[in-house]
C-alpha positions in Angstrom: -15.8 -5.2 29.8 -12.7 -2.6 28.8 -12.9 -0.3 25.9 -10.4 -1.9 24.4 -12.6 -5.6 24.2 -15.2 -3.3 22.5 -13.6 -1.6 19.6 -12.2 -4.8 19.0 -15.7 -7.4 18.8 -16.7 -4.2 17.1 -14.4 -3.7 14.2 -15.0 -7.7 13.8 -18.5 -7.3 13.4 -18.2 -4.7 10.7 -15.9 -7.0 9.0 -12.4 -7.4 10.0 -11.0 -10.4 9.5 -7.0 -9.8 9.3 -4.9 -7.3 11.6 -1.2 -6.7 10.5 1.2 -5.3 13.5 3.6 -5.3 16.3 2.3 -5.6 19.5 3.3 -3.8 22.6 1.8 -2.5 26.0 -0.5 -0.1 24.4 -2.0 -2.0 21.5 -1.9 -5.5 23.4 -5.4 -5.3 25.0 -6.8 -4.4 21.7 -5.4 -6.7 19.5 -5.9 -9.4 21.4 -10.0 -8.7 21.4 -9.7 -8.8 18.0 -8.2 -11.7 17.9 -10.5 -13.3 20.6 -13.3 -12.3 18.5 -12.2 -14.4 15.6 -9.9 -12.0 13.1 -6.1 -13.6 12.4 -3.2 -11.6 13.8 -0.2 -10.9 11.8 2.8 -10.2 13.1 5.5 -7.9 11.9 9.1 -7.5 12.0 8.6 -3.9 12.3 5.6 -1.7 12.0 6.7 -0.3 9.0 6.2 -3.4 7.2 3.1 -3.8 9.5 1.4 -0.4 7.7 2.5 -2.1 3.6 1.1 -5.3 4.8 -2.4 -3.9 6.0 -2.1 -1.8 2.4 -1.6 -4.4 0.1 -3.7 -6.9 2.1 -6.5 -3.9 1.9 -5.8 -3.8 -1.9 -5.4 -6.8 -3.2 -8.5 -8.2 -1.0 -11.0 -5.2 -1.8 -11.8 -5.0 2.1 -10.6 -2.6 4.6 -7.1 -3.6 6.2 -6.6 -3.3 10.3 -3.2 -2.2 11.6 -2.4 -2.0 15.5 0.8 -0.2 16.7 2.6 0.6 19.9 1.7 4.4 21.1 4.5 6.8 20.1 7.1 4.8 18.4 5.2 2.5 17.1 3.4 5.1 15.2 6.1 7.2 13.6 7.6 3.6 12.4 4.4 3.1 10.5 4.4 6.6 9.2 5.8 6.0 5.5 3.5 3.2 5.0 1.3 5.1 6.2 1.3 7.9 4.1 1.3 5.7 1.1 -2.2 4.1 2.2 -3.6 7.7 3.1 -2.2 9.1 -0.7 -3.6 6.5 -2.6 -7.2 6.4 -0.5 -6.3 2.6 0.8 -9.5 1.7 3.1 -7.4 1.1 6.6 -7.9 1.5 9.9 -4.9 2.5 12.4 -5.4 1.5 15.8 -3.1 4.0 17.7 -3.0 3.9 21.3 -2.8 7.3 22.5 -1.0 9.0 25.5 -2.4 12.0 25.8 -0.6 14.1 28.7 1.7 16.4 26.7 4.3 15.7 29.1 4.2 11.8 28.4 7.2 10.6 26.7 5.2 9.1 24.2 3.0 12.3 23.5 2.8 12.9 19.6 0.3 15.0 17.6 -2.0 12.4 16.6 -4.7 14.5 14.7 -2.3 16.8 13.3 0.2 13.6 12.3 -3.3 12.2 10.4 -4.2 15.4 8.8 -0.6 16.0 7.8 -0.3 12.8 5.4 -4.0 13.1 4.5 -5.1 10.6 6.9 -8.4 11.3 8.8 -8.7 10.7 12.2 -11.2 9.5 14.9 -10.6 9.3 18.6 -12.5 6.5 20.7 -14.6 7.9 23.9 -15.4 5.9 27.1 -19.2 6.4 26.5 -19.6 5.9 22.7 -16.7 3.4 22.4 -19.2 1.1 20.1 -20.4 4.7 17.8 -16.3 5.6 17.4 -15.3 2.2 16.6 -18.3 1.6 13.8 -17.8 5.3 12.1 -13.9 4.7 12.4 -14.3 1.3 10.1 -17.0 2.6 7.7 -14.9 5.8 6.9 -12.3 3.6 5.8 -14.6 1.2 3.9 -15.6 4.2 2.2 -12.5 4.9 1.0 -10.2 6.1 3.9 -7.3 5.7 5.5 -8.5 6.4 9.1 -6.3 6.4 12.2 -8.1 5.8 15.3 -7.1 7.5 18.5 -7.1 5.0 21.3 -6.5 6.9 24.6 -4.7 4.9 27.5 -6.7 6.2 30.4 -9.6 5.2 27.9 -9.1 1.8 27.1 -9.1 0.7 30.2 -12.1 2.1 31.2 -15.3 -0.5 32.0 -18.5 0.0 30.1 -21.1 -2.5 29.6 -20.9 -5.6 27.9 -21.2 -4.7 24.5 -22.7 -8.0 22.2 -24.3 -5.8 19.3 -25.9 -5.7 17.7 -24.4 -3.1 15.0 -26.1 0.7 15.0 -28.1 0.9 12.0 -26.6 3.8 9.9 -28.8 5.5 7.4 -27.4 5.9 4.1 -27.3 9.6 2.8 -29.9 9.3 -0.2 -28.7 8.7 -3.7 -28.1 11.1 -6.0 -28.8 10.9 -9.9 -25.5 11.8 -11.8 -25.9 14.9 -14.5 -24.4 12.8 -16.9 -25.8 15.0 -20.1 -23.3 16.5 -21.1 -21.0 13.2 -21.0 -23.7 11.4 -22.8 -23.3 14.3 -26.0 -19.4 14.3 -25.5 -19.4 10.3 -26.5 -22.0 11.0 -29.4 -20.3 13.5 -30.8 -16.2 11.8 -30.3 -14.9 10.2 -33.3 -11.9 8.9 -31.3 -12.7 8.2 -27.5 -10.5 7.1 -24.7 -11.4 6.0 -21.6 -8.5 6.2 -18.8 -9.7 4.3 -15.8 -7.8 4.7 -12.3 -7.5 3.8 -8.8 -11.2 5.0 -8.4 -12.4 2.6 -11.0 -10.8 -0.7 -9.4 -14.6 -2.0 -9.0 -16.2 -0.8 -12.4 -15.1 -3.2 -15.2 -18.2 -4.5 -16.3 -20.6 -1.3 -16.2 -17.3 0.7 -18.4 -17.2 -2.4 -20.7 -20.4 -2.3 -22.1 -20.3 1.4 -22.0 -17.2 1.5 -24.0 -18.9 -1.1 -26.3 -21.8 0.6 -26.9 -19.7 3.5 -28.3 -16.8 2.1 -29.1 -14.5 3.2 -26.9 -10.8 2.6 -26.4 -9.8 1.4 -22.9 -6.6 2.6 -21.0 -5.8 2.8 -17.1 -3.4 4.5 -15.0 -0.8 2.2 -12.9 -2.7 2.0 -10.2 -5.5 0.3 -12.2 -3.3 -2.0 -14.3 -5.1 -5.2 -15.5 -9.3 -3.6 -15.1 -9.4 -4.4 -18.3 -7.3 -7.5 -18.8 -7.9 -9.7 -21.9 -10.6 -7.1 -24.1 -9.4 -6.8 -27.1 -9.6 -2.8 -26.9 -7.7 -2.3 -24.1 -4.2 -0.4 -24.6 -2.4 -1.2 -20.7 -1.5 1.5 -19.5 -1.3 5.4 -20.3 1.8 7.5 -19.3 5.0 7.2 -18.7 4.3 3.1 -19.0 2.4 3.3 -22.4 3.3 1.1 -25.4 4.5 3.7 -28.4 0.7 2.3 -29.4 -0.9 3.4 -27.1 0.9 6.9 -26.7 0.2 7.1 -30.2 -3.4 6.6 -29.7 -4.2 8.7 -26.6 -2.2 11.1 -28.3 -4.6 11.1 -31.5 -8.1 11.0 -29.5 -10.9 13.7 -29.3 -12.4 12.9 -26.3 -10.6 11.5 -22.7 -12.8 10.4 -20.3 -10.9 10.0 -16.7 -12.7 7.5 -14.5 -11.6 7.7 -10.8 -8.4 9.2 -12.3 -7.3 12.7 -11.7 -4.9 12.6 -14.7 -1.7 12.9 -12.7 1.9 13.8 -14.3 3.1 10.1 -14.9 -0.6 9.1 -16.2 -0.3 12.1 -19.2 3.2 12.3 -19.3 3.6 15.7 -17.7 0.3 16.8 -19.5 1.9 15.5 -22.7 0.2 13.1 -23.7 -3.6 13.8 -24.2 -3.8 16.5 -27.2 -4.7 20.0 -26.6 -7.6 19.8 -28.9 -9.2 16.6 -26.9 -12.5 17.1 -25.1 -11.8 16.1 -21.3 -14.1 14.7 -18.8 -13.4 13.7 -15.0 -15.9 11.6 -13.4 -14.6 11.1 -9.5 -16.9 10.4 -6.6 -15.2 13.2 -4.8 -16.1 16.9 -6.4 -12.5 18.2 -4.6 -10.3 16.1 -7.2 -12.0 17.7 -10.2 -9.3 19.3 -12.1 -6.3 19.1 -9.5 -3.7 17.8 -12.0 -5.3 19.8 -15.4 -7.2 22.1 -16.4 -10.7 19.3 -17.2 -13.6 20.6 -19.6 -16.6 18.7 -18.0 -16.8 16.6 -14.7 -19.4 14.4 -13.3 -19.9 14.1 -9.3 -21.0 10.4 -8.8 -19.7 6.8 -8.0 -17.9 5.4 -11.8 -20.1 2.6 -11.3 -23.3 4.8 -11.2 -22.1 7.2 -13.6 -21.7 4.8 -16.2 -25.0 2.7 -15.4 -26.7 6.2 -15.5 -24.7 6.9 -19.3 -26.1 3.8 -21.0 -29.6 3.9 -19.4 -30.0 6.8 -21.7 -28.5 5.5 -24.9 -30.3 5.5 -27.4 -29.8 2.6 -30.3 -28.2 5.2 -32.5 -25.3 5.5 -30.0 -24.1 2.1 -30.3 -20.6 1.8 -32.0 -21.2 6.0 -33.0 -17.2 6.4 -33.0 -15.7 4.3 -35.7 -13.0 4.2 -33.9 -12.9 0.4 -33.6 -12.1 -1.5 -36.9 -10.8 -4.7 -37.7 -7.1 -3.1 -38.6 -7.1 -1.4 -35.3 -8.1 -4.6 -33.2 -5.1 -6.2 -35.2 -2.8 -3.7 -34.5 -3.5 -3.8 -30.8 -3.2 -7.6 -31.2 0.1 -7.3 -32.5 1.8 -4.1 -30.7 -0.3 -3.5 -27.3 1.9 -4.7 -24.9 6.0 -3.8 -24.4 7.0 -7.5 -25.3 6.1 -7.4 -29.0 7.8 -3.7 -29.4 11.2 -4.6 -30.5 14.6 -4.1 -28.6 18.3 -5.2 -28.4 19.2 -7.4 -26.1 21.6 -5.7 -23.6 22.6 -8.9 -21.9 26.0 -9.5 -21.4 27.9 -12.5 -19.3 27.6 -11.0 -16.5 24.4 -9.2 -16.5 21.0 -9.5 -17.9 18.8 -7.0 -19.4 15.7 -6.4 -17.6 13.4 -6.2 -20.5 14.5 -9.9 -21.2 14.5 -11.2 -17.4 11.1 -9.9 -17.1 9.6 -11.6 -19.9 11.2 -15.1 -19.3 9.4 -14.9 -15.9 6.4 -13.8 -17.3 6.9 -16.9 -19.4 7.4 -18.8 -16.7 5.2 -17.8 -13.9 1.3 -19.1 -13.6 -1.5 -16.9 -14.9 -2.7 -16.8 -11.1 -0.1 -14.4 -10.3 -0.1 -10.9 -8.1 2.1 -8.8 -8.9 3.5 -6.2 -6.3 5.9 -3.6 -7.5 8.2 -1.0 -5.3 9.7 2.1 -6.6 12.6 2.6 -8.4 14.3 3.0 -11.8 13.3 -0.8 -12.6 9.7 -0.9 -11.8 8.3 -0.3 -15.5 9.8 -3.5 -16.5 7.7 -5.9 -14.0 5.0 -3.5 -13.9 4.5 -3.7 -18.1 6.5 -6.7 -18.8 4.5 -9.3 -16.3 0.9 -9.8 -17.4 -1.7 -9.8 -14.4 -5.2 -11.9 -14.8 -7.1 -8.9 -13.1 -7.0 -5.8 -11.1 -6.5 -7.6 -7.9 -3.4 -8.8 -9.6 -1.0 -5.8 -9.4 -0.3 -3.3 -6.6 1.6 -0.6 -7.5 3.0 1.3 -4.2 4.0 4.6 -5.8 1.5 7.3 -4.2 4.3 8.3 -2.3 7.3 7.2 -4.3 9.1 5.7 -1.5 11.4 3.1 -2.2 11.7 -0.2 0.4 7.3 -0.7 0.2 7.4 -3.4 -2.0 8.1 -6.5 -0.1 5.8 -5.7 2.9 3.0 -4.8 0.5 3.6 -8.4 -1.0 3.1 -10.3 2.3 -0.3 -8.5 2.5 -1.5 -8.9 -0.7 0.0 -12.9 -0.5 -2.2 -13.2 3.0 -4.9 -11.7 1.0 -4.9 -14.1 -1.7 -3.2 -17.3 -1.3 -4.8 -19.2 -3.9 -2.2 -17.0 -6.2 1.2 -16.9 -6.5 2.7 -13.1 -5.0 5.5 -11.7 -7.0 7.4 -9.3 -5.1 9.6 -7.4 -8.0 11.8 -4.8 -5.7 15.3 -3.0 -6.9 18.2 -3.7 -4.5 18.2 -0.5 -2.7 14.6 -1.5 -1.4 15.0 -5.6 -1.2 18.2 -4.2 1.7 15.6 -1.7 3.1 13.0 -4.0 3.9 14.6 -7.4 3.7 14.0 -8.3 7.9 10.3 -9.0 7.0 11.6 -11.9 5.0 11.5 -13.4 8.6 7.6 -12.8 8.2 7.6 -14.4 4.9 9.2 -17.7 6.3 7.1 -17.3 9.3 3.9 -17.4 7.0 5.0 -19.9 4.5 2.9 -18.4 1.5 3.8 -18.6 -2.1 5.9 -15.6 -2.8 8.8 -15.4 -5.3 10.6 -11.9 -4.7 12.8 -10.9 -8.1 15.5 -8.4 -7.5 16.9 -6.3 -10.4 20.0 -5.7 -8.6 22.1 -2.9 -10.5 24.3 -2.4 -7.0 23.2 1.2 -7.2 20.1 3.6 -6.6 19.4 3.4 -10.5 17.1 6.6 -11.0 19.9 8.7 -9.1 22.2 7.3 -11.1 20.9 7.8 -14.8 19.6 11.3 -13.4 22.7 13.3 -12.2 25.2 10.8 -14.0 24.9 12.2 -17.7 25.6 15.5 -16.5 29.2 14.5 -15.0 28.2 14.6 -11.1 30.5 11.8 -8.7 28.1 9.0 -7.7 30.0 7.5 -5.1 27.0 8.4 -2.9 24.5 6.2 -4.6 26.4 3.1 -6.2 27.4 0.0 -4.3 29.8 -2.8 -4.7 28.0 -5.9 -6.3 26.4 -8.3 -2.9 25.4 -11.7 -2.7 21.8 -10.8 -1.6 20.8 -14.5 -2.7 23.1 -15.6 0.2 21.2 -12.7 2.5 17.7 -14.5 1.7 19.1 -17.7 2.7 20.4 -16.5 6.0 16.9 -15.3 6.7 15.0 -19.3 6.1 14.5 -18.6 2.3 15.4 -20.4 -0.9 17.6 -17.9 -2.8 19.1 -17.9 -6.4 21.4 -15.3 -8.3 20.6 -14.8 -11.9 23.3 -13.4 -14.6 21.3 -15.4 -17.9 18.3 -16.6 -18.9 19.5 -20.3 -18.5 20.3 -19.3 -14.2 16.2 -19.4 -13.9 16.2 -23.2 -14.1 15.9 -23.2 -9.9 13.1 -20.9 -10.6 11.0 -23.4 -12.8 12.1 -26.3 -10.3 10.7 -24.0 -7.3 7.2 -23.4 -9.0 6.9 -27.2 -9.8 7.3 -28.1 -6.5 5.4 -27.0 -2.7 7.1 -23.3 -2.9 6.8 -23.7 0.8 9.8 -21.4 1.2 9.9 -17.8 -0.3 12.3 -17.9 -3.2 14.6 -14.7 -3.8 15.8 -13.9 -7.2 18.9 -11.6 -7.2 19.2 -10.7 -10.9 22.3 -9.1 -12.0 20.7 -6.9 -14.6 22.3 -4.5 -17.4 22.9 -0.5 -15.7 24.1 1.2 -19.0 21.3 3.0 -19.2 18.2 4.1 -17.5 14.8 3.3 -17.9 12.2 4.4 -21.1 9.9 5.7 -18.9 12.7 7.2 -16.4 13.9 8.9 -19.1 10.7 10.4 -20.2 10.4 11.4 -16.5 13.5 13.0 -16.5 12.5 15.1 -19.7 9.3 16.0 -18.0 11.7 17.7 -16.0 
């Protein structure tokens, strides 16, 4: 047996099931004993939509997601993708075939590319190839995006047939949260919020009844859009995507709990947003993100889920509902106001354009419930991200860690593969639907239910509606107006341009039939203006 059959029957043991990539001489050995060993194989046009795939396949399915690139090249091409999964602490493993002979062509920096975008990396040895392998995959399941060093001269080396079984790993010993102080902090708030984040994906039901017990209102960041889907407390999201409702009522509490959040710029809108009198608490599994973004008055080391089993063990029957916070008027005002389609607007739509406040919520009228919803950077992405409801947090991925534009699409075929009992909405701005529209091969190729929507302003939007008010040329980031309907046609898929709310008819007939074919939407939407939330960026400035 070769290295390379190892780490493969052994990453399938631990539990992958699904490896996104492009094959070439390096990574072909190792793929395919993956593959022999049972995982699926996904191939890619390019491994840049290989590294979004094996992120939004790892985030949308809660498991760790498996990429395998070409040495060299093939890893450089994965690099933005790859920084977004390493930023935004995506459990994923890299298989990177390694030549290690500085004088090799293909010779790059592979532990100082990793630690450059955050990434931690693991190299496979000849005589522990089984021990590498294992502690590559757990790191990751743990919460890492790991690449793993595969040396050429190594993976062709013979060991011993390795059959298992898997090393048995002892588990560092758990460690009882000092959650105290927390526990006197919600006894003594009037007006608590709690802000749940990427770190938080996994702890609904343990903040639920913690937030019940002392009544608590519930907010997220982005990344953890829909945690709290359908309680009647919940205010969407804070930041730069709130609701004036729920700006207003972050804006008003005395106590901010931060679960698996560090309270980044666009979550507090540029430290805005959460008032200066307001007791604030992180709790993060990882002591080193304690106060990164703002100054934080108490913090909790420990797991969200443990923390906040650990919190209502010790309540106390005098706890429940302490705040007060939570009347009937407040439930009805949520009711009525939490979410961006009951805030009032005009209508921008014109006869050749359509507003994207309105496009987004005649899809979200017209799309199942079942829906995930994958969003890609750019001055459109608070309409889809706020105006299209999501039944859960599986529902939405939100590729902004590193705000890189052209994510989107990729991220979609990953999540789609990840859940294909659910329609995948891809909602991308032009710029990155031209970026990344070869892997719409790869969505023919797979034949899942994805619908991609295109708010097509022919320009880059946020460049636009930044340097444009102050008189600059913008030659250099507007385009002329291109049929990209016809483009998704050309590549096997149904396509459709939108100017009105009446040109979504094909859209309605597509979701009533097989959707066997990915249907593109190229909406023609309003550019007059930028974005609410671009704009409060911008002022943030």
């Amino acid at each position: 047996m070769r290295v390379a059959e190892v780490v493969g029957r052994v990453l399938y043991e631990h539990g992958a099931r699904c490896v996104f990539g492009v094959v070439g001489s390096g990574n072909f050995h190792v793929t395919n004993a993956l593959v022999a060993a049972g995982a699926r194989f996904v191939a890619a046009a390019h491994e840049g939509g290989a590294a979004s795939m094996a992120d939004g396949y790892a985030r949308t399915s809660g498991t760790v997601g498996l990429l395998s690139v070409h040495q060299g090249p093939g890893v450089t091409n994965a690099l933005t993708g790859l920084t977004e999964a390493a930023k935004s602490r995506t459990p994923m493993v890299v298989l990177a075939p390694e030549a290690t002979a500085p004088r090799s062509n293909f010779f790059i920096d592979l532990p100082g590319l990793a630690a450059s975008v955050g990434a931690e990396f693991h190299r496979v040895r000849a005589t522990h190839a089984a021990e590498d392998a294992g502690a590559a995959y757990r790191a990751a399941a743990r919460g890492a995006t790991v690449v793993l060093g595969l040396p050429l001269e190594v993976q062709g080396a013979a060991v011993e047939p390795w059959s298992g079984p898997l090393p048995v790993v002892a588990s560092a010993p758990a460690v009882e949260p000092q959650v105290e102080p927390l526990l006197a902090a919600l006894r003594a708030a009037r007006r608590p919020v709690f802000i749940a984040g990427r770190g938080a994906r996994a702890a609904r039901e343990p903040l639920t009844r913690l937030a019940d017990a002392c009544g608590v209102l519930l907010a997220v960041s982005a990344a953890a859009k829909g945690l709290f889907a359908g309680n009647p407390w919940y205010l969407d999201v804070a930041g730069g995507f709130a609701t004036p409702l729920a700006a207003e009522l972050v804006g008003t509490a005395d106590l901010v709990v931060a679960w698996g959040s560090t309270l980044n710029m666009w979550t507090t809108r540029h430290g805005e947003l959460i008032p200066p009198t307001a007791v604030v608490v992180q709790v993060d599994h990882d002591p080193a993100a304690f106060g990164v973004n703002r100054p934080v008055d108490l913090t909790v080391a420990g797991e969200v889920t443990a923390v906040a089993e650990a919190v209502l063990d010790r309540l106390d029957a005098g706890a429940t509902g302490v705040s007060g916070w939570r009347t009937p008027e407040l439930a009805q005002r949520i009711r009525d106001h939490g979410r961006w389609r009951t805030v009032p607007y005009r209508d921008e739509s014109d006869e050749s354009t359509i507003d994207p406040r309105t496009l987004s919520a005649a899809l979200d009228d017209l799309l199942p419930a079942a829906r995930t919803v994958v969003v890609d950077s750019g001055n459109f992405m608070g309409y889809p991200s706020m105006w299209l409801d999501v039944p859960d947090v599986a529902g939405f991925c939100f590729t902004q860690a590193f705000q890189s534009v052209g994510l989107g699409l990729a991220s979609a075929l990953g999540a789609a593969v990840a859940r294909p009992d659910r329609l995948t909405v891809a909602a991308v701005g032009d710029g990155g639907f031209v970026m990344s529209a070869t892997e719409l091969v790869t969505a023919v190729r797979l034949a899942l239910p994805l619908l991609v929507v295109i708010y097509d302003d022919a320009a880059y939007g946020a460049e636009v509606h930044h340097f444009g008010p102050d008189g600059h040329p913008l030659e250099t980031v507007t385009f002329p107006d291109t049929d990209l309907a016809a483009i998704a046609r050309g590549y096997g898929c149904d396509g459709v341009t939108v100017r009105t709310v009446d040109d979504l008819g094909p859209v309605s007939e597509w979701l009533a039939g097989s959707r066997a074919r990915p249907l593109v939407v190229d909406a023609k939407v309003c550019a007059a203006r930028g974005s609410w939330w671009l704009e409060e960026a911008f002022r943030g400035h």
